[in-house]
Short mmCIF file of C-alpha atoms in Angstrom, two decimals:
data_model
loop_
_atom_site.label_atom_id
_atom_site.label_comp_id
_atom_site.label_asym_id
_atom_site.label_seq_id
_atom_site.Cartn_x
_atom_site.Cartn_y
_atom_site.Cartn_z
CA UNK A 1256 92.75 -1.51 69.86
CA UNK A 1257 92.55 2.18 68.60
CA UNK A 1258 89.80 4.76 69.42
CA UNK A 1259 88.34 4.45 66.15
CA UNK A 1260 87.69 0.82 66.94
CA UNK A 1261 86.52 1.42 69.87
CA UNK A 1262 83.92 4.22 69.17
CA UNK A 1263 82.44 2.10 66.53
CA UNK A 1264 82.22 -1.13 68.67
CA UNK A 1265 80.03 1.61 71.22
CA UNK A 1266 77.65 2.45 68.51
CA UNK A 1267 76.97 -0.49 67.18
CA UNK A 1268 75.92 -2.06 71.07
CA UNK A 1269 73.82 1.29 71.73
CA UNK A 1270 72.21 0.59 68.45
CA UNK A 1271 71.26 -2.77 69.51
CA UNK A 1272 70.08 -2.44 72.73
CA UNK A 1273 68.05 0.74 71.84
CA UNK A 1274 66.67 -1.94 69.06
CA UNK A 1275 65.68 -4.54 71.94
CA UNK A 1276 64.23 -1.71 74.08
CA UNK A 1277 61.49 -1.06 71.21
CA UNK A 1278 61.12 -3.93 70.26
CA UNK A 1279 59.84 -4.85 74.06
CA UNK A 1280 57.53 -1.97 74.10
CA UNK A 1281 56.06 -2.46 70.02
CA UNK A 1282 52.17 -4.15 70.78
CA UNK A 1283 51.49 -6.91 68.86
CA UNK A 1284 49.21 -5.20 66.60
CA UNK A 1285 51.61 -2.86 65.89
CA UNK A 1286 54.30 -5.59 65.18
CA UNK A 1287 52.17 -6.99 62.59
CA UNK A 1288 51.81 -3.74 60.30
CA UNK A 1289 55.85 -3.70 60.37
CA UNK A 1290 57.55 -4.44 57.28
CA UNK A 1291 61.01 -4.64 55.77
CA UNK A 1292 62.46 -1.99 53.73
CA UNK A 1293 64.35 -2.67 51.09
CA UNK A 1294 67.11 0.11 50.68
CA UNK A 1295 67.84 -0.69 47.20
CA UNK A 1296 63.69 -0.64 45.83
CA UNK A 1297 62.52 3.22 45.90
CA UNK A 1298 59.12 3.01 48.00
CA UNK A 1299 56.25 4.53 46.44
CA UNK A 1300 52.52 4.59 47.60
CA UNK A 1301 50.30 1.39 47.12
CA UNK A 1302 47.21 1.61 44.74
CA UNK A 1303 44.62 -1.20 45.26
CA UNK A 1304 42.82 -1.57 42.56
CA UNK A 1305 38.75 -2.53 43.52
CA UNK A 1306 38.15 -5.50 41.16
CA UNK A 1307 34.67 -5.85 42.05
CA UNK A 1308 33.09 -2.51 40.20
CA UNK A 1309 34.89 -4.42 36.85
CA UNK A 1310 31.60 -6.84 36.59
CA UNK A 1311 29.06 -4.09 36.81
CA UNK A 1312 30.56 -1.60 34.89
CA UNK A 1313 30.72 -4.13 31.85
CA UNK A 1314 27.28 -5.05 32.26
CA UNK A 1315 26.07 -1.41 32.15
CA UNK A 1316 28.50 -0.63 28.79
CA UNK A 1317 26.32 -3.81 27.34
CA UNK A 1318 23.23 -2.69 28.54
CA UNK A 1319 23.83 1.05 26.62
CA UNK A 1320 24.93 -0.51 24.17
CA UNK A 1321 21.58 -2.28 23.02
CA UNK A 1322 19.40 0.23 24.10
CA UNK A 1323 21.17 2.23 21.16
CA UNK A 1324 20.94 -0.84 18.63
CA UNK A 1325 17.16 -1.14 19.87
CA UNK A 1326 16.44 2.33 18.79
CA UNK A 1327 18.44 2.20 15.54
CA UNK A 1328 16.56 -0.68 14.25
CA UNK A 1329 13.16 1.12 15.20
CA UNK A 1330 14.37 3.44 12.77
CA UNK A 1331 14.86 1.36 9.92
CA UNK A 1332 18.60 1.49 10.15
CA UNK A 1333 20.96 -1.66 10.41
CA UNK A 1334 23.96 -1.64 12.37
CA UNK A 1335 26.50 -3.46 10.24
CA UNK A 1336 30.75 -4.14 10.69
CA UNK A 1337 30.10 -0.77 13.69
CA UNK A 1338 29.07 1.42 10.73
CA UNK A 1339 25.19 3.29 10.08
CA UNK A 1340 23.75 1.93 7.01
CA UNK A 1341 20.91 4.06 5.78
CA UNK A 1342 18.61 1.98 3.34
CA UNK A 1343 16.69 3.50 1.10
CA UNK A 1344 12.98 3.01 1.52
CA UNK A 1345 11.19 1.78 -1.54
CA UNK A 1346 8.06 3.43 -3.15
CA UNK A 1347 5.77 0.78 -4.80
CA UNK A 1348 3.72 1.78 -8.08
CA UNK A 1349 0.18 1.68 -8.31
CA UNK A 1350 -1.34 -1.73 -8.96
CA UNK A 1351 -1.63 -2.21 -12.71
CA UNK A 1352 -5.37 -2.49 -14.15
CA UNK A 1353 -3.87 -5.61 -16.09
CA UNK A 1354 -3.09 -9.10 -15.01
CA UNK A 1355 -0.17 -9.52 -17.63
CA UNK A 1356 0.17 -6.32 -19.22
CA UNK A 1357 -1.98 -4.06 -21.60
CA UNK A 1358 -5.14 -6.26 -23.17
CA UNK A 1359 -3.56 -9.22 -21.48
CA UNK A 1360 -7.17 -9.53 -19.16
CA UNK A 1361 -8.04 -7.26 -16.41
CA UNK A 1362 -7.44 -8.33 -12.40
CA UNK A 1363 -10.48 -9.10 -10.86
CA UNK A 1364 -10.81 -6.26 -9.02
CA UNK A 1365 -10.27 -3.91 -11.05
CA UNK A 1366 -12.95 -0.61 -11.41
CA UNK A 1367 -14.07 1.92 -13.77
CA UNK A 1368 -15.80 5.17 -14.39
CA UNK A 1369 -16.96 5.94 -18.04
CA UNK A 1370 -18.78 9.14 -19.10
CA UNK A 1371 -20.41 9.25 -22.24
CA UNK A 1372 -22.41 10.91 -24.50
CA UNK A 1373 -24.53 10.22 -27.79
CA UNK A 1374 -28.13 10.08 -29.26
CA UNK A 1375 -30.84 7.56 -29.94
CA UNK A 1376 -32.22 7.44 -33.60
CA UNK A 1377 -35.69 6.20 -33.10
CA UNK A 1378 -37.56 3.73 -35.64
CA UNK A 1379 -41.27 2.93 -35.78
CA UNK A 1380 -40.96 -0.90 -35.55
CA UNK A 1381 -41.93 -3.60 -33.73
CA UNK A 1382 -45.16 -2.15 -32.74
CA UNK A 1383 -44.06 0.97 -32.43
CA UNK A 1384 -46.04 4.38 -34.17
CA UNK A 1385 -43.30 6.54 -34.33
CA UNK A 1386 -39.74 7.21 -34.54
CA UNK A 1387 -38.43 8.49 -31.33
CA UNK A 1388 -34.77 10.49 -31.21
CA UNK A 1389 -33.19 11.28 -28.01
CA UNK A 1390 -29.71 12.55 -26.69
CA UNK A 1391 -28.42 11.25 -23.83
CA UNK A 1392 -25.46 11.88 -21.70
CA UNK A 1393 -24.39 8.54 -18.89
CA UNK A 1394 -22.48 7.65 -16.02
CA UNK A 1395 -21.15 4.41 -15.20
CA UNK A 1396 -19.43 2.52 -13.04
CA UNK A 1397 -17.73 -0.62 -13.59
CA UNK A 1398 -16.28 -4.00 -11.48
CA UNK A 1399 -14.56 -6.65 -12.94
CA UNK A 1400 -16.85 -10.05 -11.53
CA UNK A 1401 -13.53 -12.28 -12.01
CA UNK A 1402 -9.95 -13.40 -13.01
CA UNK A 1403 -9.70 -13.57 -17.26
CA UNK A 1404 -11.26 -16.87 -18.09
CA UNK A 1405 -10.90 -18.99 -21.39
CA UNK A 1406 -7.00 -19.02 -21.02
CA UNK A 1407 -5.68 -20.02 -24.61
CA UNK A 1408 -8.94 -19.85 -26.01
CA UNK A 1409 -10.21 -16.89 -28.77
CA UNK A 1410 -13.00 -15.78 -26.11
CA UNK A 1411 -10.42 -14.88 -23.34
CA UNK A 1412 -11.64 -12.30 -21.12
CA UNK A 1413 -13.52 -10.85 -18.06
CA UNK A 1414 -16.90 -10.71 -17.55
CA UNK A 1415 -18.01 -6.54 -15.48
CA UNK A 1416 -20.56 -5.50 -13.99
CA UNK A 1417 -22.02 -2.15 -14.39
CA UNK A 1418 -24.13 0.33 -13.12
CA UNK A 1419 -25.33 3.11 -15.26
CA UNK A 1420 -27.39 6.56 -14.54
CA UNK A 1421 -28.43 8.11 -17.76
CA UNK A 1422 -30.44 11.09 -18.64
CA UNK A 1423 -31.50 12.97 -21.83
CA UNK A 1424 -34.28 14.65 -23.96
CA UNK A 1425 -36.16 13.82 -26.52
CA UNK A 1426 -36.07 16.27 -29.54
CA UNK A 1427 -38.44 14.50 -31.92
CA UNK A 1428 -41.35 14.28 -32.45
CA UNK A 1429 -41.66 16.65 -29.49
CA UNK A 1430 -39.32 17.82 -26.44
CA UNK A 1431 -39.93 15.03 -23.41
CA UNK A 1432 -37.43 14.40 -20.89
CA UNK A 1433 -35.90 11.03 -19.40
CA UNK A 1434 -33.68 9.79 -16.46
CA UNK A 1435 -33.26 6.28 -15.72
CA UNK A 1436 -30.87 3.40 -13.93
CA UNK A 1437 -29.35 0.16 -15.80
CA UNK A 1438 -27.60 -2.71 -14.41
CA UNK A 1439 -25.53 -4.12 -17.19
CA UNK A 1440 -23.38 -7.18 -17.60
CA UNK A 1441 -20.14 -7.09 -19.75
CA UNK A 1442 -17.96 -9.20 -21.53
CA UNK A 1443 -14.61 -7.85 -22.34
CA UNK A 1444 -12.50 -9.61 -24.59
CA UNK A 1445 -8.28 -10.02 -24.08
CA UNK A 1446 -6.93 -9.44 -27.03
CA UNK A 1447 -3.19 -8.62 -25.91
CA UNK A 1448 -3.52 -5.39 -28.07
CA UNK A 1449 -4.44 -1.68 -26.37
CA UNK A 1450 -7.93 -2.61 -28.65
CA UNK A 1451 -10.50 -4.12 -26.11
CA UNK A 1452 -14.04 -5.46 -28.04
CA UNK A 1453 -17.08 -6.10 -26.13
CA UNK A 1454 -20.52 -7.41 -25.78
CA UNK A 1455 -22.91 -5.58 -23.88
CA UNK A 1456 -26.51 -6.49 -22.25
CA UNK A 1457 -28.76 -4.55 -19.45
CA UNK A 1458 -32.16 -4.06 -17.91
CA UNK A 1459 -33.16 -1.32 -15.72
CA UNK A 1460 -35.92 1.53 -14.97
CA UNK A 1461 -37.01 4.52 -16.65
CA UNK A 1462 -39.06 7.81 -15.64
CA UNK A 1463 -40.12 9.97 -18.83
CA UNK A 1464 -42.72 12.40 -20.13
CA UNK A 1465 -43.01 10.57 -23.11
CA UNK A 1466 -46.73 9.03 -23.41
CA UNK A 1467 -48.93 8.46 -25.95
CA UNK A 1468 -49.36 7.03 -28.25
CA UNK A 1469 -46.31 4.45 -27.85
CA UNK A 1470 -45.59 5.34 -24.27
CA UNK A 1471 -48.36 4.90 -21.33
CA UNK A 1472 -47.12 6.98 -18.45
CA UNK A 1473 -44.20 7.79 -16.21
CA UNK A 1474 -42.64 4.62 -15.41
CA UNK A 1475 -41.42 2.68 -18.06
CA UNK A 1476 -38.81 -0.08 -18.06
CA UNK A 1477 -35.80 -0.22 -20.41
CA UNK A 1478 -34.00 -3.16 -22.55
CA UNK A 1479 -30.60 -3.06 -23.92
CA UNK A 1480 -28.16 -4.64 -25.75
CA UNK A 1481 -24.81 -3.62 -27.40
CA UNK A 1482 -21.09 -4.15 -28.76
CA UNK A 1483 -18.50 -1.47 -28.84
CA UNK A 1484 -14.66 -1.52 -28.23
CA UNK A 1485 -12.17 0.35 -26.18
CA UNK A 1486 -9.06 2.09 -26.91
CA UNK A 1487 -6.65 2.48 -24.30
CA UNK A 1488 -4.72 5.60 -24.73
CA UNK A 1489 -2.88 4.56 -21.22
CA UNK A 1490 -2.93 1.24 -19.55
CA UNK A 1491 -5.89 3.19 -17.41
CA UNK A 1492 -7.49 5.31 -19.50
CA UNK A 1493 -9.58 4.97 -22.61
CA UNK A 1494 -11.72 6.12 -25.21
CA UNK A 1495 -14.87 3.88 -25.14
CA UNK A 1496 -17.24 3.59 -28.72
CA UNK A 1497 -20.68 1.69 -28.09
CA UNK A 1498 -23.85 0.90 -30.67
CA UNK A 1499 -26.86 -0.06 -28.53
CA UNK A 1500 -30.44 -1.45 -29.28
CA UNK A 1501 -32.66 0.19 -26.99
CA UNK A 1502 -36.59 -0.58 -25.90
CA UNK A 1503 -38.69 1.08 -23.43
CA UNK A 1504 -41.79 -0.06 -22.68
CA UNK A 1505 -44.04 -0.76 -19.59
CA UNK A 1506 -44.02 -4.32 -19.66
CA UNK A 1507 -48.15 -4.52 -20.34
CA UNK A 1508 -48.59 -2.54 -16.87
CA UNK A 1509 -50.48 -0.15 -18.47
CA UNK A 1510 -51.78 1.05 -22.30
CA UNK A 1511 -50.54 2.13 -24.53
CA UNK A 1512 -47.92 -0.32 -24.26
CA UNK A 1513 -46.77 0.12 -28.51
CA UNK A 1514 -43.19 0.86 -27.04
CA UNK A 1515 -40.31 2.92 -27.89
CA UNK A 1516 -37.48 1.37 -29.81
CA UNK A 1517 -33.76 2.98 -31.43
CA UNK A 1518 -30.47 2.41 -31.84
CA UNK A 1519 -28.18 4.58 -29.59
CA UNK A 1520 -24.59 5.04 -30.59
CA UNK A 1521 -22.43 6.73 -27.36
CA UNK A 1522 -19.02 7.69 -27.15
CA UNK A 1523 -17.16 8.39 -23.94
CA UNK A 1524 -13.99 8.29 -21.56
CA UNK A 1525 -12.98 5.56 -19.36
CA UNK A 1526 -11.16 5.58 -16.50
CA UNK A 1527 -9.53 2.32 -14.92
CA UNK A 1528 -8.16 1.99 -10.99
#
């Protein structure tokens, strides 16, 4: 045996008993962190990776996540296929005065304001001593009392109420003044056509200076009854024509009680809403 062989066989027995030695003095709890090394595998350090934050960490992501959709459908704003879709918002026109279109019958509750103006010629009829002529300026207001009746029938239409204010002057025989309030009840027809007829009948109250000798005192009450027709210019607005009978008297109350009679022909501008 050489010296080579023998210098090696030395090593190698150091090497293992200086391998027993530690291994008699390693603790057990050190002995159970010890591991074998692979030459060939390059070591590197170990990552753990902490599974349990996974779970939360999703459910806050959802949680964001419709909070934001939440506030974006407040706003009007769908969320579709991850993109913002703004929608327009619509404006809706007016209501129309008309059920079916222009003379096709009002809705039911549909309003107006008329002002007109005109005169009274005055006749001395009916027990009346003279002729009486007045000009008068009105207000009115207007509600439709119901859906257009007589579908299919040549009377379709709505019946309206109506309030009106009126005042005036008399110019002849003498300068009086007047103010008084009618109620009226109207029937206007449907024609289909931007021409509306009607029919026209009211009672109300009167305060004058007229008197004697047809007229007793202050109070007076009034009669009326008319036709006329309406032109609408718009499907809201138009020109209104009227032809009244008129009679104011006191209803026997007091005397003279002759009364004060005319035909009053008015013209004036309506508006519908």
């Amino acid at each position: 045996m050489n010296r080579n062989s023998c210098s090696n066989t030395g090593y190698q027995a150091a090497a293992a008993t200086r391998q027993r030695s530690a291994a008699r003095h390693t603790s057990p709890r050190e002995s159970l962190f010890c591991e074998t090394v692979d030459i060939f595998n390059p070591v590197g350090p170990r990552i753990k990776v902490r599974h349990y934050h996974t779970v939360p960490l999703l459910w806050l992501a959802l949680l964001c996540t419709g909070l934001a959709l939440g506030a974006r459908a407040q706003e009007g704003q769908p969320f579709t296929n991850f993109v913002w879709v703004t929608q327009p918002v619509l404006e809706l026109s007016p209501q129309s005065t008309w059920e079916n279109g222009v003379g096709e019958g009002f809705r039911s509750s549909a309003q107006s304001i008329t002002v007109s103006a005109g005169a009274t010629y005055g006749f001395s009829a009916f027990g009346a001593r003279q002729g009486h002529d007045l000009a008068l300026a009105s207000l009115t207001y207007g509600h439709m009392l119901g859906s257009t009746m007589g579908q299919d029938h040549w009377y379709r239409g709505n019946f309206e109420g109506r309030l009106e204010l009126f005042t005036g002057a008399q110019f002849s025989p003498s300068s009086e003044w007047l103010v008084g309030l009618t109620p009226h009840l109207r029937y206007n027809f449907a024609t289909g056509t931007r021409w509306i007829p009607f029919v026209d009948a009211g009672a109300g109250v009167t305060a004058t200076s007229i008197g004697p000798p047809d007229l007793s005192g202050t109070f007076e009450f009034n009669l009326q009854a008319g036709t006329g027709i309406q032109w609408f210019l718009k499907d809201n607005v138009a020109i209104t024509v009227e032809a009244r009978y008129v009679h104011w008297s006191c209803a026997g109350l007091n005397e003279p009680n002759n009364g004060l009679n005319g035909v009053t022909g008015l013209i004036g501008w309506s508006f519908f809403f």
